[in-house]
Every structure is written in C-alpha cells, then in structure tokens.
Amino acid sequence: MTTIVVGAVNALLGRRRRAVRWQRSVSRLLIAAAIAFVLVWIIFLASNTSAGSAVSAPSEFLKSILNALTISGIYFIVASGFTLVFGLMRTVQMAHGSLFLLAGYFALEYQLDFLGVTGTPDRNIVGWGDWWLPLVIGVVIVSGLGLFIQQVFLRWNQGQDLRQALITIAISIVLGDQMIQHFGGVAEPITLTHQIHGYVNFAGIRYGIHQLFVIGMALGVGGGLWLLLKKTRTGMVIRAGVDDTPMVQALGINVQKVFAVAFVLGSALAG
C-alpha cells in the first residue's frame, strides 16, 4: 500500500513539474515573439503607417543591433569563463580580465614575430595561420597561467572568498604593470587575413564576416558549455564536487584534478 501511495505522489509531482516547465517555456516564447514583433514593426512596418517611421534610418538601427550582438558575443565568451570559475566552482578569480588582456597581447606579439614586421601588418600578407595560430598560442599561455594560479594560490584557499579576492587582485595588479612595462599599454588590433575581412549584404546593410564569426563562436561556446555541464560525466562531477566534495571523493574521484580542468577551461575562455 505504501509503495502505491509513494508511486502516486511521485507521478503527481512529475506532472506538476512538467506543467511548470511547459508554462515557463510558453512564457519565454511569448516574450521572444513580442520582442521580435516590436523590432520588425520599428524597422520595417512603421514607415508605412500614418504615424510614420519610429526610426529615422531603419538600416542604421539594424546595423547597430548587429554590432551590439558582436560586442555581446565577445563579452559572453569572456564572461562564460568567469561564470564557470566563479559561478559554478565558487572560486573568486579577480584576475580574469588580466588574462583576457594578456592573451591578446601575446597573440599580437607572436603575429608580428611570425610576419617579421614591427608595425601594423598589411592585411594582404596575413595568411590563415598568421592570425589563428597566434590566437591559439595566447589561449594556451593564459590557460597554463590560470592553472598555475589555481594550483599555487587558490587551491589551498578553497572556500576563503576574501583571501581569494585579495590574492587574485594582487595578481591582476602585477600582470597589469608587467603588460604596461612590456607592451606599453596601448590598444593594438590583431590583423585578420583578407579572406575573413570581407562583408556580406544583409537587409540592405554591409556586415563583416569576422563579426559573424564572433557571433557563431559565442553560440558555439554557449552550446558547448551547456553540453559539457549537463550531458557529460565531467560536468556532472564538477557540479557535484562543488556541492559535496567529501562524497565525490569517497566515490574515488579526484576532485582537485577535475577542478583544475575546469579552471583551465575558464582561463582559456578568457583568452
């Protein structure tokens, strides 16, 4: 009798959970549809009404939205690494932005070394390997530096938020001063190859292929992190290790090794 009652209660709770998820999905879909309708109305339909256009230059407005998506994609990639380290592992990493800058400077330095130039190189002489290989090198360097920071400074202060914040702020200051000393602290762009620096026509505006590349990369990073954390054993171990480290260790899993892998991934996303 008890088994039947428990089964009935579980079935009822399951139906309620599915109903709640369905309601949330419908609400999100309605909100997204409303936002899409407003944007379409402002950009394309309002000019044909007696009220006139809500935007004086719809194409420029759409271009601004696309540019905002590109910048948001960059911020998302960097912030996803910070979220993985701070939001999931609960490790205060205030030097995350310094790793982002350091990876960019290293990539620029290696690109200039590969091309054998001192100033901004001509885009026509930059090949595929001359821009993506320096980026990979920069990511690898900051990943190793992130692992060093985690193993030497943060691993022994797990759960000590104030200590972690002070340590990583100090590391950020040191890295910032070293970058100013070595690189001059001047913003310099990575020169892309001319093959990816073209434009596509979209709704009457020109949009850079490299900007589409950034948006696609952001979507790929988001999807990859979701799959890693929700669908793989490593992601489950990371989440379980944060919530109940002794229990995961009792199962024979090296939690510190998994945390190190997660920290390397977060540092790589910063790069």
Short mmCIF file of C-alpha atoms in Angstrom, two decimals:
data_model
loop_
_atom_site.label_atom_id
_atom_site.label_comp_id
_atom_site.label_asym_id
_atom_site.label_seq_id
_atom_site.Cartn_x
_atom_site.Cartn_y
_atom_site.Cartn_z
CA MET A 1 0.00 0.00 0.00
CA THR A 2 2.81 2.39 0.91
CA THR A 3 4.54 1.70 -2.40
CA ILE A 4 1.36 2.53 -4.32
CA VAL A 5 0.92 5.81 -2.43
CA VAL A 6 4.55 6.81 -2.98
CA GLY A 7 4.26 5.99 -6.68
CA ALA A 8 1.09 8.06 -7.00
CA VAL A 9 2.71 11.02 -5.23
CA ASN A 10 5.78 10.84 -7.46
CA ALA A 11 3.60 10.68 -10.56
CA LEU A 12 1.62 13.72 -9.39
CA LEU A 13 4.79 15.67 -8.64
CA GLY A 14 6.18 14.72 -12.04
CA ARG A 15 3.09 16.02 -13.80
CA ARG A 16 3.27 19.26 -11.84
CA ARG A 17 6.93 19.74 -12.74
CA ARG A 18 6.19 19.15 -16.41
CA ALA A 19 3.31 21.63 -16.22
CA VAL A 20 5.56 24.26 -14.64
CA ARG A 21 8.25 23.73 -17.28
CA TRP A 22 5.63 24.00 -20.02
CA GLN A 23 4.29 27.26 -18.58
CA ARG A 24 7.80 28.71 -18.40
CA SER A 25 8.54 27.67 -21.98
CA VAL A 26 5.32 29.25 -23.24
CA SER A 27 6.03 32.46 -21.31
CA ARG A 28 9.53 32.73 -22.76
CA LEU A 29 8.23 32.03 -26.26
CA LEU A 30 5.58 34.75 -25.94
CA ILE A 31 8.12 37.28 -24.66
CA ALA A 32 10.53 36.46 -27.51
CA ALA A 33 7.71 36.74 -30.06
CA ALA A 34 6.65 40.11 -28.64
CA ILE A 35 10.21 41.46 -28.80
CA ALA A 36 10.62 40.18 -32.36
CA PHE A 37 7.32 41.79 -33.41
CA VAL A 38 8.32 45.14 -31.91
CA LEU A 39 11.67 45.07 -33.71
CA VAL A 40 10.11 44.12 -37.04
CA TRP A 41 7.48 46.85 -36.62
CA ILE A 42 10.04 49.52 -35.81
CA ILE A 43 12.42 48.58 -38.61
CA PHE A 44 10.16 47.53 -41.47
CA LEU A 45 6.45 48.29 -40.91
CA ALA A 46 6.15 51.58 -39.02
CA SER A 47 7.20 53.66 -42.02
CA ASN A 48 4.11 52.51 -43.94
CA THR A 49 1.64 53.76 -41.32
CA SER A 50 0.18 57.21 -40.77
CA ALA A 51 2.29 57.58 -37.64
CA GLY A 52 5.43 57.45 -39.72
CA SER A 53 8.66 55.61 -39.03
CA ALA A 54 9.72 55.10 -35.43
CA VAL A 55 13.37 55.10 -36.56
CA SER A 56 14.70 57.69 -38.97
CA ALA A 57 17.19 55.24 -40.52
CA PRO A 58 15.99 51.62 -40.06
CA SER A 59 19.05 50.16 -41.77
CA GLU A 60 21.40 52.01 -39.43
CA PHE A 61 19.29 50.91 -36.48
CA LEU A 62 19.55 47.28 -37.58
CA LYS A 63 23.29 47.68 -38.11
CA SER A 64 23.64 48.99 -34.56
CA ILE A 65 21.77 45.94 -33.27
CA LEU A 66 24.07 43.60 -35.18
CA ASN A 67 27.15 45.44 -33.91
CA ALA A 68 25.77 45.14 -30.40
CA LEU A 69 25.37 41.39 -30.93
CA THR A 70 29.02 41.17 -31.95
CA ILE A 71 30.22 43.00 -28.84
CA SER A 72 27.84 40.93 -26.73
CA GLY A 73 29.34 37.78 -28.23
CA ILE A 74 32.83 38.82 -27.14
CA TYR A 75 31.60 39.69 -23.65
CA PHE A 76 29.72 36.40 -23.46
CA ILE A 77 32.79 34.31 -24.31
CA VAL A 78 34.90 36.09 -21.69
CA ALA A 79 32.12 36.10 -19.09
CA SER A 80 31.37 32.42 -19.62
CA GLY A 81 34.86 31.59 -18.38
CA PHE A 82 34.35 33.81 -15.34
CA THR A 83 30.95 32.21 -14.71
CA LEU A 84 32.48 28.74 -14.91
CA VAL A 85 35.12 29.63 -12.32
CA PHE A 86 33.15 31.92 -10.01
CA GLY A 87 29.52 30.96 -10.50
CA LEU A 88 29.98 27.20 -10.67
CA MET A 89 33.23 26.45 -8.80
CA ARG A 90 32.67 29.35 -6.37
CA THR A 91 36.26 30.47 -6.76
CA VAL A 92 36.86 34.22 -6.69
CA GLN A 93 39.07 34.99 -9.71
CA MET A 94 39.54 38.75 -9.93
CA ALA A 95 42.44 38.38 -12.39
CA HIS A 96 40.18 37.03 -15.15
CA GLY A 97 40.23 40.32 -17.07
CA SER A 98 44.02 40.45 -16.89
CA LEU A 99 44.20 37.01 -18.51
CA PHE A 100 41.97 38.33 -21.30
CA LEU A 101 44.32 41.25 -21.96
CA LEU A 102 47.43 39.11 -21.64
CA ALA A 103 46.20 36.61 -24.24
CA GLY A 104 45.52 39.43 -26.69
CA TYR A 105 48.95 40.98 -26.22
CA PHE A 106 50.69 37.62 -26.60
CA ALA A 107 48.72 36.92 -29.78
CA LEU A 108 49.69 40.32 -31.20
CA GLU A 109 53.35 39.79 -30.29
CA TYR A 110 53.51 36.37 -31.92
CA GLN A 111 51.72 37.59 -35.04
CA LEU A 112 54.30 40.34 -35.53
CA ASP A 113 57.09 37.81 -34.95
CA PHE A 114 55.61 35.39 -37.50
CA LEU A 115 55.32 38.11 -40.13
CA GLY A 116 58.67 39.72 -39.30
CA VAL A 117 57.23 43.24 -39.05
CA THR A 118 57.22 45.86 -36.33
CA GLY A 119 54.14 47.94 -37.14
CA THR A 120 50.62 47.06 -38.16
CA PRO A 121 50.99 44.48 -40.96
CA ASP A 122 49.27 44.73 -44.31
CA ARG A 123 46.16 42.57 -44.37
CA ASN A 124 47.10 41.18 -47.79
CA ILE A 125 50.22 39.47 -46.43
CA VAL A 126 48.42 37.88 -43.48
CA GLY A 127 47.51 34.25 -44.09
CA TRP A 128 45.19 31.98 -42.16
CA GLY A 129 47.96 30.65 -39.95
CA ASP A 130 49.27 34.15 -39.27
CA TRP A 131 46.18 35.13 -37.28
CA TRP A 132 44.63 31.98 -35.81
CA LEU A 133 47.90 30.37 -34.68
CA PRO A 134 48.90 33.40 -32.52
CA LEU A 135 45.39 33.34 -31.03
CA VAL A 136 45.80 29.67 -30.12
CA ILE A 137 49.22 30.37 -28.60
CA GLY A 138 47.76 33.19 -26.49
CA VAL A 139 44.97 30.91 -25.26
CA VAL A 140 47.44 28.14 -24.37
CA ILE A 141 49.68 30.56 -22.45
CA VAL A 142 46.88 32.03 -20.32
CA SER A 143 45.45 28.54 -19.75
CA GLY A 144 48.77 27.45 -18.30
CA LEU A 145 48.97 30.63 -16.24
CA GLY A 146 45.44 30.05 -14.97
CA LEU A 147 46.36 26.52 -13.93
CA PHE A 148 49.44 27.87 -12.12
CA ILE A 149 47.31 30.43 -10.25
CA GLN A 150 44.77 27.79 -9.25
CA GLN A 151 47.28 25.19 -8.10
CA VAL A 152 49.69 27.51 -6.30
CA PHE A 153 47.42 30.18 -4.81
CA LEU A 154 43.72 29.29 -4.93
CA ARG A 155 43.62 25.55 -4.31
CA TRP A 156 44.76 25.99 -0.71
CA ASN A 157 42.23 28.75 -0.06
CA GLN A 158 39.09 26.99 -1.29
CA GLY A 159 36.07 28.50 0.44
CA GLN A 160 38.06 31.53 1.65
CA ASP A 161 36.44 34.18 -0.53
CA LEU A 162 38.24 37.17 0.97
CA ARG A 163 41.66 35.56 0.64
CA GLN A 164 40.96 34.52 -2.94
CA ALA A 165 39.82 38.04 -3.82
CA LEU A 166 42.91 39.66 -2.29
CA ILE A 167 45.28 37.17 -3.93
CA THR A 168 43.79 37.49 -7.40
CA ILE A 169 43.55 41.29 -7.16
CA ALA A 170 47.27 41.34 -6.36
CA ILE A 171 47.95 39.04 -9.32
CA SER A 172 45.87 41.32 -11.54
CA ILE A 173 47.88 44.37 -10.46
CA VAL A 174 51.18 42.59 -11.11
CA LEU A 175 50.06 41.39 -14.55
CA GLY A 176 48.73 44.84 -15.43
CA ASP A 177 52.01 46.54 -14.52
CA GLN A 178 54.00 43.96 -16.47
CA MET A 179 51.82 44.44 -19.56
CA ILE A 180 52.28 48.21 -19.37
CA GLN A 181 56.04 47.75 -19.00
CA HIS A 182 56.43 45.25 -21.84
CA PHE A 183 53.65 46.13 -24.29
CA GLY A 184 53.17 49.81 -23.50
CA GLY A 185 49.52 49.54 -22.53
CA VAL A 186 48.39 50.73 -25.98
CA ALA A 187 45.41 49.04 -27.61
CA GLU A 188 46.51 47.33 -30.83
CA PRO A 189 44.28 45.18 -33.06
CA ILE A 190 45.09 41.72 -34.34
CA THR A 191 45.26 41.93 -38.13
CA LEU A 192 42.92 39.43 -39.75
CA THR A 193 43.53 37.83 -43.10
CA HIS A 194 41.80 39.50 -46.04
CA GLN A 195 39.88 36.26 -46.65
CA ILE A 196 37.85 36.72 -43.48
CA HIS A 197 37.68 40.51 -43.57
CA GLY A 198 35.02 40.68 -46.28
CA TYR A 199 31.42 41.77 -45.99
CA VAL A 200 28.00 40.29 -46.65
CA ASN A 201 24.87 42.21 -47.59
CA PHE A 202 22.02 41.72 -45.14
CA ALA A 203 18.75 43.68 -45.33
CA GLY A 204 20.47 46.45 -47.25
CA ILE A 205 23.45 46.81 -44.92
CA ARG A 206 27.04 45.54 -45.02
CA TYR A 207 28.04 43.26 -42.19
CA GLY A 208 31.54 41.96 -41.61
CA ILE A 209 32.28 38.26 -41.98
CA HIS A 210 34.54 38.46 -38.94
CA GLN A 211 31.60 39.79 -36.93
CA LEU A 212 29.50 36.81 -37.98
CA PHE A 213 32.44 34.63 -36.96
CA VAL A 214 32.38 36.14 -33.45
CA ILE A 215 28.63 35.57 -33.10
CA GLY A 216 28.98 31.98 -34.30
CA MET A 217 31.84 31.38 -31.88
CA ALA A 218 29.78 32.75 -28.98
CA LEU A 219 26.89 30.44 -29.87
CA GLY A 220 29.30 27.52 -30.14
CA VAL A 221 30.84 28.29 -26.74
CA GLY A 222 27.43 28.56 -25.11
CA GLY A 223 26.22 25.30 -26.60
CA GLY A 224 29.47 23.52 -25.80
CA LEU A 225 29.41 24.60 -22.15
CA TRP A 226 25.79 23.52 -21.81
CA LEU A 227 26.60 20.09 -23.21
CA LEU A 228 29.71 19.80 -21.02
CA LEU A 229 27.97 20.69 -17.77
CA LYS A 230 24.63 18.98 -18.38
CA LYS A 231 25.36 15.96 -20.56
CA THR A 232 28.87 14.76 -19.73
CA ARG A 233 30.32 12.94 -16.76
CA THR A 234 32.97 15.63 -16.28
CA GLY A 235 30.33 18.36 -15.98
CA MET A 236 28.32 16.33 -13.50
CA VAL A 237 31.43 15.69 -11.43
CA ILE A 238 32.25 19.42 -11.40
CA ARG A 239 28.78 20.35 -10.17
CA ALA A 240 28.68 17.52 -7.65
CA GLY A 241 32.21 18.26 -6.43
CA VAL A 242 31.29 21.86 -5.63
CA ASP A 243 28.13 20.88 -3.75
CA ASP A 244 29.50 17.88 -1.84
CA THR A 245 33.26 17.43 -2.18
CA PRO A 246 33.69 14.71 0.50
CA MET A 247 31.02 12.50 -1.07
CA VAL A 248 32.57 12.78 -4.54
CA GLN A 249 36.00 11.98 -3.10
CA ALA A 250 34.50 8.97 -1.33
CA LEU A 251 33.47 7.66 -4.76
CA GLY A 252 37.13 7.57 -5.76
CA ILE A 253 37.07 10.67 -7.97
CA ASN A 254 39.99 13.11 -7.91
CA VAL A 255 38.02 16.30 -7.33
CA GLN A 256 41.05 18.58 -7.42
CA LYS A 257 42.01 17.26 -10.85
CA VAL A 258 38.50 17.99 -12.14
CA PHE A 259 38.61 21.48 -10.62
CA ALA A 260 41.96 22.09 -12.31
CA VAL A 261 40.50 21.09 -15.68
CA ALA A 262 37.55 23.44 -15.14
CA PHE A 263 39.89 26.30 -14.18
CA VAL A 264 42.00 25.72 -17.29
CA LEU A 265 38.84 25.84 -19.41
CA GLY A 266 37.70 29.06 -17.73
CA SER A 267 41.11 30.66 -18.31
CA ALA A 268 41.09 29.52 -21.94
CA LEU A 269 37.72 31.21 -22.45
CA ALA A 270 39.22 34.39 -21.01
CA GLY A 271 41.85 34.19 -23.76
#
